[in-house]
């Protein structure tokens, strides 16, 4: 998947801009970034498509992290051009670019006030691990902001997403029907707001870190899987009950 993304870097913005404009994605990007404040980490930052929307008066530092160096090179050029055109005051004063794996972030625990991810969870090999890393890097009381593709609530569209799953993964390295509800539900975070567009295929999720990471890890460790055969499960269920 990383090789696919690297090859797309130079033309990615031109490929997606018109579609994002017509489908309301740019509006959601703006809403996502405007909720960020303090020291901000954006994972899977890509070509920096959210950079223009961060409020310089609320964002003290912005770290753009991505596994694709070619994508971040495009982001660096974009930031330099914007500063030359509109001046430093219209941009976040301190922006750093870091090449790293979102499933193994090289940052200390609780080091960011806000962690942002847009269109990253659909491309991770292990989205649960990536969410865990975002939680780890977020301060207690901090915010986790997600803009993601997800499974539609409309049955015909959900079937179409399932049909396209393998083709999309091969074409652009993305899985477009991740179960965002399960990822968020298991995160140990408090859901503040959820906005769904285009029959649920676009989801903006605002969360706060109210539970410590240890609680999430304990939940994962203590999770049990029933490995019995269906007949055994049914027999057990029929044997339960009061006398």
CSV table of N, CA and C in Angstrom, one decimal, residues 98-223:
chain,number,residue,atom,x,y,z
A,98,UNK,N,7.1,14.8,9.8
A,98,UNK,CA,7.8,13.7,10.3
A,98,UNK,C,7.4,12.4,9.5
A,99,UNK,N,8.4,11.7,8.9
A,99,UNK,CA,8.1,10.5,8.2
A,99,UNK,C,8.1,9.4,9.3
A,100,UNK,N,6.9,8.7,9.4
A,100,UNK,CA,6.8,7.7,10.4
A,100,UNK,C,5.6,6.8,10.2
A,101,UNK,N,5.6,5.7,10.8
A,101,UNK,CA,4.5,4.7,10.7
A,101,UNK,C,3.4,5.1,11.8
A,102,UNK,N,2.2,5.3,11.3
A,102,UNK,CA,1.1,5.7,12.2
A,102,UNK,C,0.7,4.6,13.2
A,103,UNK,N,1.2,3.4,12.9
A,103,UNK,CA,0.9,2.3,13.9
A,103,UNK,C,2.1,2.1,14.9
A,104,UNK,N,3.1,3.0,14.8
A,104,UNK,CA,4.2,3.0,15.8
A,104,UNK,C,4.7,4.4,15.8
A,105,UNK,N,3.9,5.3,16.4
A,105,UNK,CA,4.3,6.8,16.4
A,105,UNK,C,5.5,7.0,17.3
A,106,UNK,N,6.4,7.8,16.9
A,106,UNK,CA,7.6,8.1,17.7
A,106,UNK,C,7.5,9.3,18.6
A,107,UNK,N,6.4,9.4,19.3
A,107,UNK,CA,6.1,10.5,20.2
A,107,UNK,C,5.8,10.0,21.6
A,108,UNK,N,6.1,10.8,22.6
A,108,UNK,CA,5.9,10.4,24.0
A,108,UNK,C,4.4,10.4,24.3
A,109,UNK,N,4.1,9.6,25.3
A,109,UNK,CA,2.7,9.5,25.8
A,109,UNK,C,2.1,10.9,26.2
A,110,UNK,N,0.9,11.1,25.8
A,110,UNK,CA,0.2,12.3,26.2
A,110,UNK,C,0.9,13.6,25.8
A,111,UNK,N,1.5,13.6,24.6
A,111,UNK,CA,2.3,14.8,24.2
A,111,UNK,C,1.5,15.8,23.3
A,112,UNK,N,0.3,15.5,23.0
A,112,UNK,CA,-0.5,16.4,22.1
A,112,UNK,C,-1.9,16.7,22.7
A,113,UNK,N,-2.3,18.0,22.5
A,113,UNK,CA,-3.6,18.4,22.9
A,113,UNK,C,-4.7,17.8,21.9
A,114,UNK,N,-4.3,17.7,20.7
A,114,UNK,CA,-5.3,17.2,19.7
A,114,UNK,C,-4.6,16.3,18.7
A,115,UNK,N,-5.2,15.2,18.4
A,115,UNK,CA,-4.7,14.2,17.4
A,115,UNK,C,-5.7,14.1,16.3
A,116,UNK,N,-5.3,14.3,15.0
A,116,UNK,CA,-6.2,14.4,13.9
A,116,UNK,C,-5.8,13.3,12.9
A,117,UNK,N,-6.9,12.7,12.3
A,117,UNK,CA,-6.6,11.7,11.3
A,117,UNK,C,-7.7,11.8,10.2
A,118,UNK,N,-7.3,12.1,9.0
A,118,UNK,CA,-8.3,12.1,7.9
A,118,UNK,C,-8.0,11.1,6.8
A,119,UNK,N,-8.9,10.2,6.6
A,119,UNK,CA,-8.7,9.2,5.5
A,119,UNK,C,-7.5,8.4,5.8
A,120,UNK,N,-7.1,8.1,7.0
A,120,UNK,CA,-6.0,7.3,7.4
A,120,UNK,C,-6.4,5.9,7.8
A,121,UNK,N,-7.5,5.8,8.5
A,121,UNK,CA,-7.9,4.5,9.1
A,121,UNK,C,-8.3,3.5,7.9
A,122,UNK,N,-8.7,4.1,6.8
A,122,UNK,CA,-9.1,3.2,5.7
A,122,UNK,C,-7.9,2.6,5.0
A,123,UNK,N,-6.7,3.0,5.3
A,123,UNK,CA,-5.5,2.5,4.6
A,123,UNK,C,-4.5,1.8,5.5
A,124,UNK,N,-4.8,1.8,6.8
A,124,UNK,CA,-3.8,1.1,7.7
A,124,UNK,C,-4.0,-0.4,7.6
A,125,UNK,N,-2.9,-1.1,7.8
A,125,UNK,CA,-3.0,-2.6,7.8
A,125,UNK,C,-3.7,-3.0,9.1
A,126,UNK,N,-3.4,-2.3,10.2
A,126,UNK,CA,-4.1,-2.6,11.5
A,126,UNK,C,-4.7,-1.3,12.1
A,127,UNK,N,-5.9,-0.9,11.7
A,127,UNK,CA,-6.5,0.3,12.2
A,127,UNK,C,-6.6,0.4,13.7
A,128,UNK,N,-6.9,-0.8,14.3
A,128,UNK,CA,-7.0,-0.8,15.8
A,128,UNK,C,-5.7,-0.4,16.4
A,129,UNK,N,-4.6,-0.8,15.9
A,129,UNK,CA,-3.3,-0.4,16.4
A,129,UNK,C,-3.1,1.1,16.3
A,130,UNK,N,-3.4,1.6,15.1
A,130,UNK,CA,-3.3,3.0,14.8
A,130,UNK,C,-4.1,3.9,15.8
A,131,UNK,N,-5.3,3.4,16.1
A,131,UNK,CA,-6.2,4.2,17.0
A,131,UNK,C,-5.5,4.1,18.4
A,132,UNK,N,-5.0,3.0,18.8
A,132,UNK,CA,-4.4,2.9,20.1
A,132,UNK,C,-3.2,3.9,20.2
A,133,UNK,N,-2.4,4.0,19.1
A,133,UNK,CA,-1.3,4.9,19.1
A,133,UNK,C,-1.7,6.4,19.2
A,134,UNK,N,-2.8,6.7,18.5
A,134,UNK,CA,-3.4,8.1,18.6
A,134,UNK,C,-3.8,8.3,20.1
A,135,UNK,N,-4.5,7.4,20.7
A,135,UNK,CA,-4.9,7.6,22.1
A,135,UNK,C,-3.7,7.8,23.0
A,136,UNK,N,-2.7,7.0,22.8
A,136,UNK,CA,-1.5,7.1,23.6
A,136,UNK,C,-0.8,8.4,23.5
A,137,UNK,N,-0.8,9.0,22.3
A,137,UNK,CA,-0.1,10.3,22.1
A,137,UNK,C,-1.0,11.5,22.6
A,138,UNK,N,-2.3,11.3,22.8
A,138,UNK,CA,-3.2,12.3,23.2
A,138,UNK,C,-3.2,12.5,24.7
A,139,UNK,N,-3.2,13.8,25.1
A,139,UNK,CA,-3.2,14.1,26.6
A,139,UNK,C,-4.6,13.7,27.1
A,140,UNK,N,-4.7,13.3,28.4
A,140,UNK,CA,-6.0,13.2,29.1
A,140,UNK,C,-6.8,14.4,29.0
A,141,UNK,N,-8.0,14.3,28.5
A,141,UNK,CA,-8.8,15.5,28.3
A,141,UNK,C,-8.6,16.1,26.9
A,142,UNK,N,-7.7,15.6,26.1
A,142,UNK,CA,-7.5,16.1,24.8
A,142,UNK,C,-8.5,15.5,23.8
A,143,UNK,N,-8.3,15.9,22.5
A,143,UNK,CA,-9.3,15.6,21.5
A,143,UNK,C,-8.7,14.7,20.4
A,144,UNK,N,-9.5,13.8,20.0
A,144,UNK,CA,-9.2,13.0,18.8
A,144,UNK,C,-10.2,13.3,17.7
A,145,UNK,N,-9.8,13.7,16.6
A,145,UNK,CA,-10.7,14.2,15.5
A,145,UNK,C,-10.4,13.3,14.3
A,146,UNK,N,-11.5,12.7,13.8
A,146,UNK,CA,-11.4,11.7,12.7
A,146,UNK,C,-12.4,12.1,11.6
A,147,UNK,N,-11.8,12.1,10.4
A,147,UNK,CA,-12.6,12.3,9.2
A,147,UNK,C,-12.3,11.0,8.3
A,148,UNK,N,-13.3,10.1,8.2
A,148,UNK,CA,-13.0,8.9,7.6
A,148,UNK,C,-14.1,8.4,6.6
A,149,UNK,N,-13.7,7.5,5.7
A,149,UNK,CA,-14.7,6.7,5.0
A,149,UNK,C,-15.2,5.6,5.9
A,150,UNK,N,-16.4,5.2,5.6
A,150,UNK,CA,-16.9,4.2,6.5
A,150,UNK,C,-18.0,3.4,5.8
A,151,UNK,N,-18.5,2.4,6.4
A,151,UNK,CA,-19.5,1.5,5.9
A,151,UNK,C,-20.9,2.2,5.9
A,152,UNK,N,-21.6,2.2,4.8
A,152,UNK,CA,-22.8,2.9,4.6
A,152,UNK,C,-23.9,2.2,5.4
A,153,UNK,N,-24.9,3.0,5.8
A,153,UNK,CA,-26.1,2.4,6.5
A,153,UNK,C,-27.2,2.0,5.5
A,154,UNK,N,-26.9,2.3,4.2
A,154,UNK,CA,-27.9,1.9,3.1
A,154,UNK,C,-27.5,0.6,2.6
A,155,UNK,N,-28.4,-0.4,2.7
A,155,UNK,CA,-28.0,-1.8,2.3
A,155,UNK,C,-27.5,-1.9,0.9
A,156,UNK,N,-28.1,-1.4,-0.2
A,156,UNK,CA,-27.6,-1.5,-1.5
A,156,UNK,C,-26.1,-0.9,-1.7
A,157,UNK,N,-25.9,0.2,-1.0
A,157,UNK,CA,-24.6,0.9,-1.1
A,157,UNK,C,-23.6,0.1,-0.3
A,158,UNK,N,-24.0,-0.5,0.8
A,158,UNK,CA,-23.1,-1.4,1.6
A,158,UNK,C,-22.7,-2.6,0.8
A,159,UNK,N,-23.6,-3.2,0.0
A,159,UNK,CA,-23.2,-4.3,-0.8
A,159,UNK,C,-22.3,-3.9,-1.9
A,160,UNK,N,-22.5,-2.7,-2.5
A,160,UNK,CA,-21.6,-2.2,-3.5
A,160,UNK,C,-20.2,-1.9,-2.9
A,161,UNK,N,-20.1,-1.4,-1.7
A,161,UNK,CA,-18.8,-1.2,-1.1
A,161,UNK,C,-18.1,-2.5,-0.9
A,162,UNK,N,-18.8,-3.6,-0.5
A,162,UNK,CA,-18.3,-4.9,-0.3
A,162,UNK,C,-17.7,-5.4,-1.6
A,163,UNK,N,-18.5,-5.2,-2.7
A,163,UNK,CA,-18.0,-5.7,-4.0
A,163,UNK,C,-16.8,-4.9,-4.4
A,164,UNK,N,-16.7,-3.6,-4.1
A,164,UNK,CA,-15.5,-2.8,-4.6
A,164,UNK,C,-14.3,-2.9,-3.6
A,165,UNK,N,-14.5,-3.6,-2.5
A,165,UNK,CA,-13.4,-3.6,-1.5
A,165,UNK,C,-12.0,-4.0,-2.0
A,166,UNK,N,-12.0,-5.1,-2.7
A,166,UNK,CA,-10.7,-5.6,-3.2
A,166,UNK,C,-10.1,-4.7,-4.3
A,167,UNK,N,-11.0,-4.3,-5.2
A,167,UNK,CA,-10.5,-3.4,-6.3
A,167,UNK,C,-10.0,-2.1,-5.8
A,168,UNK,N,-10.7,-1.5,-4.8
A,168,UNK,CA,-10.2,-0.2,-4.2
A,168,UNK,C,-8.9,-0.4,-3.5
A,169,UNK,N,-8.8,-1.5,-2.8
A,169,UNK,CA,-7.5,-1.7,-2.0
A,169,UNK,C,-6.3,-1.9,-3.0
A,170,UNK,N,-6.6,-2.5,-4.1
A,170,UNK,CA,-5.5,-2.7,-5.1
A,170,UNK,C,-5.2,-1.4,-5.9
A,171,UNK,N,-6.3,-0.6,-6.1
A,171,UNK,CA,-6.1,0.6,-6.9
A,171,UNK,C,-5.5,1.8,-6.1
A,172,UNK,N,-6.0,2.0,-4.9
A,172,UNK,CA,-5.5,3.2,-4.1
A,172,UNK,C,-5.1,2.8,-2.7
A,173,UNK,N,-5.0,1.5,-2.4
A,173,UNK,CA,-4.5,1.1,-1.1
A,173,UNK,C,-5.5,1.4,0.1
A,174,UNK,N,-6.8,1.6,-0.2
A,174,UNK,CA,-7.8,1.9,0.8
A,174,UNK,C,-8.9,0.9,0.9
A,175,UNK,N,-9.4,0.7,2.1
A,175,UNK,CA,-10.6,-0.1,2.4
A,175,UNK,C,-11.7,0.9,2.7
A,176,UNK,N,-12.6,1.0,1.8
A,176,UNK,CA,-13.6,2.1,1.9
A,176,UNK,C,-14.8,1.8,2.8
A,177,UNK,N,-14.9,0.6,3.4
A,177,UNK,CA,-16.0,0.2,4.2
A,177,UNK,C,-15.6,-0.3,5.6
A,178,UNK,N,-14.6,0.4,6.2
A,178,UNK,CA,-14.3,0.1,7.6
A,178,UNK,C,-15.5,0.3,8.5
A,179,UNK,N,-15.6,-0.5,9.5
A,179,UNK,CA,-16.6,-0.4,10.5
A,179,UNK,C,-16.1,0.7,11.5
A,180,UNK,N,-16.4,1.9,11.3
A,180,UNK,CA,-15.9,3.0,12.1
A,180,UNK,C,-16.6,2.9,13.5
A,181,UNK,N,-17.8,2.5,13.5
A,181,UNK,CA,-18.5,2.4,14.8
A,181,UNK,C,-17.8,1.5,15.8
A,182,UNK,N,-17.4,0.3,15.3
A,182,UNK,CA,-16.7,-0.6,16.2
A,182,UNK,C,-15.3,0.0,16.6
A,183,UNK,N,-14.6,0.6,15.7
A,183,UNK,CA,-13.3,1.2,16.1
A,183,UNK,C,-13.4,2.2,17.1
A,184,UNK,N,-14.4,3.1,17.0
A,184,UNK,CA,-14.6,4.1,18.0
A,184,UNK,C,-15.2,3.6,19.3
A,185,UNK,N,-16.1,2.6,19.2
A,185,UNK,CA,-16.7,2.0,20.4
A,185,UNK,C,-15.7,1.4,21.3
A,186,UNK,N,-14.7,0.7,20.7
A,186,UNK,CA,-13.7,0.0,21.4
A,186,UNK,C,-12.5,0.9,21.8
A,187,UNK,N,-12.6,2.2,21.6
A,187,UNK,CA,-11.4,3.0,21.8
A,187,UNK,C,-11.2,3.5,23.2
A,188,UNK,N,-12.3,3.4,24.0
A,188,UNK,CA,-12.2,4.0,25.4
A,188,UNK,C,-12.3,5.5,25.4
A,189,UNK,N,-12.8,6.1,24.3
A,189,UNK,CA,-12.9,7.5,24.2
A,189,UNK,C,-14.4,7.9,24.3
A,190,UNK,N,-14.7,9.1,24.7
A,190,UNK,CA,-16.0,9.6,24.7
A,190,UNK,C,-16.4,10.3,23.4
A,191,UNK,N,-17.4,9.9,22.8
A,191,UNK,CA,-17.9,10.5,21.5
A,191,UNK,C,-18.6,11.8,21.8
A,192,UNK,N,-18.1,12.9,21.2
A,192,UNK,CA,-18.7,14.2,21.4
A,192,UNK,C,-19.7,14.5,20.3
A,193,UNK,N,-19.4,14.2,19.1
A,193,UNK,CA,-20.3,14.4,18.0
A,193,UNK,C,-19.9,13.6,16.8
A,194,UNK,N,-20.9,13.2,16.0
A,194,UNK,CA,-20.7,12.4,14.8
A,194,UNK,C,-21.5,13.0,13.7
A,195,UNK,N,-20.9,13.3,12.6
A,195,UNK,CA,-21.5,13.8,11.4
A,195,UNK,C,-21.4,12.8,10.3
A,196,UNK,N,-22.5,12.4,9.7
A,196,UNK,CA,-22.4,11.5,8.6
A,196,UNK,C,-23.0,12.1,7.3
A,197,UNK,N,-22.2,11.9,6.2
A,197,UNK,CA,-22.7,12.4,4.9
A,197,UNK,C,-22.6,11.3,3.9
A,198,UNK,N,-23.3,11.6,2.8
A,198,UNK,CA,-23.4,10.6,1.6
A,198,UNK,C,-23.7,9.2,2.1
A,199,UNK,N,-24.8,9.1,2.8
A,199,UNK,CA,-25.4,7.8,3.2
A,199,UNK,C,-24.4,7.1,4.2
A,200,UNK,N,-23.7,7.8,4.9
A,200,UNK,CA,-22.8,7.2,5.9
A,200,UNK,C,-21.4,6.9,5.5
A,201,UNK,N,-21.1,7.1,4.2
A,201,UNK,CA,-19.8,6.8,3.7
A,201,UNK,C,-18.7,7.8,4.0
A,202,UNK,N,-19.1,9.0,4.5
A,202,UNK,CA,-18.2,10.0,5.0
A,202,UNK,C,-18.6,10.3,6.5
A,203,UNK,N,-17.7,10.2,7.4
A,203,UNK,CA,-18.0,10.3,8.8
A,203,UNK,C,-17.0,11.2,9.5
A,204,UNK,N,-17.5,12.2,10.1
A,204,UNK,CA,-16.7,13.2,10.9
A,204,UNK,C,-17.0,12.9,12.4
A,205,UNK,N,-15.9,12.4,13.1
A,205,UNK,CA,-16.1,12.0,14.5
A,205,UNK,C,-15.2,12.8,15.4
A,206,UNK,N,-15.8,13.4,16.4
A,206,UNK,CA,-15.1,14.2,17.4
A,206,UNK,C,-15.2,13.4,18.7
A,207,UNK,N,-14.0,13.2,19.3
A,207,UNK,CA,-13.9,12.4,20.6
A,207,UNK,C,-13.0,13.1,21.6
A,208,UNK,N,-13.2,12.7,22.8
A,208,UNK,CA,-12.3,13.2,23.9
A,208,UNK,C,-11.7,12.1,24.7
A,209,UNK,N,-10.5,12.2,25.1
A,209,UNK,CA,-9.8,11.2,25.9
A,209,UNK,C,-10.2,11.3,27.4
A,210,UNK,N,-11.2,10.6,27.8
A,210,UNK,CA,-11.6,10.7,29.2
A,210,UNK,C,-11.2,9.5,30.0
A,211,UNK,N,-10.9,8.3,29.3
A,211,UNK,CA,-10.5,7.1,30.0
A,211,UNK,C,-9.0,6.9,29.7
A,212,UNK,N,-8.2,6.5,30.7
A,212,UNK,CA,-6.8,6.2,30.5
A,212,UNK,C,-6.6,5.1,29.5
A,213,UNK,N,-5.4,5.1,28.9
A,213,UNK,CA,-5.1,4.1,27.9
A,213,UNK,C,-5.1,2.7,28.6
A,214,UNK,N,-4.7,2.6,29.9
A,214,UNK,CA,-4.7,1.3,30.5
A,214,UNK,C,-6.0,0.6,30.5
A,215,UNK,N,-7.1,1.4,30.6
A,215,UNK,CA,-8.4,0.8,30.6
A,215,UNK,C,-8.7,0.2,29.2
A,216,UNK,N,-8.2,0.8,28.2
A,216,UNK,CA,-8.4,0.2,26.8
A,216,UNK,C,-7.6,-1.0,26.7
A,217,UNK,N,-6.3,-1.0,27.2
A,217,UNK,CA,-5.5,-2.2,27.0
A,217,UNK,C,-6.1,-3.3,27.8
A,218,UNK,N,-6.6,-3.0,29.0
A,218,UNK,CA,-7.2,-4.1,29.9
A,218,UNK,C,-8.4,-4.7,29.2
A,219,UNK,N,-9.2,-3.8,28.5
A,219,UNK,CA,-10.4,-4.3,27.8
A,219,UNK,C,-10.0,-5.3,26.7
A,220,UNK,N,-8.9,-5.0,26.0
A,220,UNK,CA,-8.4,-5.8,24.9
A,220,UNK,C,-7.8,-7.1,25.5
A,221,UNK,N,-7.1,-7.0,26.6
A,221,UNK,CA,-6.4,-8.2,27.2
A,221,UNK,C,-7.5,-9.2,27.7
A,222,UNK,N,-8.6,-8.6,28.3
A,222,UNK,CA,-9.6,-9.4,28.9
A,222,UNK,C,-10.6,-9.9,28.0
A,223,UNK,N,-10.6,-9.5,26.7
A,223,UNK,CA,-11.6,-9.9,25.8
A,223,UNK,C,-11.4,-11.4,25.5
